[in-house]
Tab-separated table of C-alpha atoms in Angstrom:
chain	number	residue	atom	x	y	z
B	1	MET	CA	-18.924	143.897	-15.429
B	2	GLN	CA	-16.275	146.324	-17.750
B	3	SER	CA	-17.523	148.889	-19.726
B	4	VAL	CA	-15.606	150.593	-22.487
B	5	VAL	CA	-16.678	154.261	-22.550
B	6	THR	CA	-15.844	157.198	-25.079
B	7	LEU	CA	-15.494	160.771	-22.992
B	8	GLU	CA	-15.777	163.788	-24.773
B	9	VAL	CA	-13.956	166.382	-23.310
B	10	LYS	CA	-15.079	170.126	-24.570
B	11	PRO	CA	-12.604	173.222	-23.781
B	12	TRP	CA	-13.905	176.887	-23.059
B	13	ASP	CA	-12.588	178.167	-26.192
B	14	ASP	CA	-9.947	177.844	-29.397
B	15	GLU	CA	-6.838	178.728	-27.237
B	16	THR	CA	-6.630	176.086	-24.736
B	17	ASP	CA	-4.048	174.063	-24.365
B	18	LEU	CA	-5.133	170.777	-25.308
B	19	GLU	CA	-2.122	168.921	-24.652
B	20	ALA	CA	-2.726	170.419	-20.995
B	21	LEU	CA	-6.274	169.482	-21.012
B	22	GLU	CA	-5.525	166.346	-21.419
B	23	LYS	CA	-2.482	166.159	-19.301
B	24	ALA	CA	-4.855	166.845	-16.451
B	25	VAL	CA	-7.695	164.472	-17.544
B	26	ARG	CA	-5.344	161.617	-18.019
B	27	SER	CA	-3.814	162.558	-14.927
B	28	ILE	CA	-6.778	160.818	-12.939
B	29	GLU	CA	-6.316	157.423	-11.356
B	30	GLN	CA	-8.264	155.072	-9.643
B	31	GLU	CA	-8.431	151.347	-8.664
B	32	GLY	CA	-10.682	150.175	-12.159
B	33	LEU	CA	-10.185	153.157	-14.109
B	34	VAL	CA	-7.699	152.530	-17.475
B	35	TRP	CA	-7.514	155.483	-19.956
B	36	GLY	CA	-7.022	153.981	-23.292
B	37	SER	CA	-6.486	156.030	-27.275
B	38	SER	CA	-7.605	159.717	-27.320
B	39	LYS	CA	-7.678	161.694	-30.449
B	40	PHE	CA	-8.769	165.610	-30.833
B	41	VAL	CA	-12.079	166.025	-33.010
B	42	ALA	CA	-13.327	169.765	-35.212
B	43	VAL	CA	-15.842	170.885	-33.170
B	44	GLY	CA	-16.793	174.189	-35.459
B	45	TYR	CA	-14.739	177.799	-35.423
B	46	GLY	CA	-11.214	176.244	-35.100
B	47	ILE	CA	-12.214	174.675	-31.822
B	48	LYS	CA	-11.346	170.736	-31.147
B	49	LYS	CA	-12.355	168.238	-27.726
B	50	LEU	CA	-10.792	165.807	-26.372
B	51	GLN	CA	-11.935	162.162	-27.124
B	52	ILE	CA	-10.903	159.379	-25.144
B	53	THR	CA	-11.550	155.857	-24.872
B	54	LEU	CA	-11.526	154.364	-21.081
B	55	VAL	CA	-12.329	151.403	-19.744
B	56	ILE	CA	-13.721	150.756	-16.368
B	57	VAL	CA	-14.833	148.639	-13.510
B	58	ASP	CA	-18.108	149.561	-12.694
B	59	GLU	CA	-18.407	148.584	-9.382
B	60	LEU	CA	-15.171	150.456	-8.796
B	61	VAL	CA	-15.950	153.520	-10.742
B	62	SER	CA	-18.581	156.302	-10.746
B	63	LEU	CA	-19.115	157.634	-13.974
B	64	ASP	CA	-20.689	160.834	-12.738
B	65	GLU	CA	-17.712	161.228	-9.758
B	66	LEU	CA	-14.887	160.729	-12.929
B	67	GLN	CA	-16.610	163.742	-15.195
B	68	GLU	CA	-16.952	165.961	-11.666
B	69	LYS	CA	-12.776	164.811	-11.437
B	70	ILE	CA	-12.182	166.346	-15.160
B	71	ALA	CA	-14.254	169.043	-14.580
B	72	GLU	CA	-12.178	170.306	-11.476
B	73	SER	CA	-10.020	171.269	-13.906
B	74	GLU	CA	-11.917	174.658	-14.618
B	75	ASP	CA	-9.204	175.658	-16.288
B	76	TYR	CA	-9.204	173.795	-19.409
B	77	VAL	CA	-12.560	172.087	-19.557
B	78	GLN	CA	-16.453	173.841	-19.828
B	79	SER	CA	-17.810	169.975	-19.963
B	80	THR	CA	-17.906	166.448	-20.473
B	81	ASP	CA	-19.887	163.829	-22.366
B	82	ILE	CA	-20.135	160.742	-22.815
B	83	ALA	CA	-20.234	159.942	-26.605
B	84	ALA	CA	-20.517	155.968	-26.206
B	85	MET	CA	-20.765	153.222	-23.351
B	86	GLN	CA	-20.423	149.349	-23.538
B	87	SER	CA	-20.616	147.168	-20.834
B	88	GLU	CA	-18.912	143.241	-21.041
B	89	PHE	CA	-20.354	140.688	-18.934
B	90	HIS	CA	-17.780	138.196	-18.078
B	91	PRO	CA	-19.735	135.358	-16.501
B	92	SER	CA	-18.450	133.698	-13.487
B	93	PRO	CA	-16.406	130.294	-14.552
B	94	TYR	CA	-18.103	128.682	-11.964
B	95	ARG	CA	-21.584	128.474	-13.375
B	96	ARG	CA	-23.498	125.356	-14.363
B	97	LYS	CA	-24.244	124.981	-17.898
């Protein structure tokens, strides 16, 4: 199965380089992980967070481990949250009807 995930990555403050934060996140490469579109969303007090969509193969990618890898960019990342997740089931073409 695959899942489409919207992940929110929160920076430390309004002085965090958001372009560098996104580059650090997208630099994570792993089998079964495909990064999608992203945008910066206002949080308040001039702070914006990165909202990024990704597709994962559930059997190959652990979201907990991915979030830990993102958190290793501690100069940029304060925290991450899963904003949305939708699983897509692809039945076997060999299934009997």
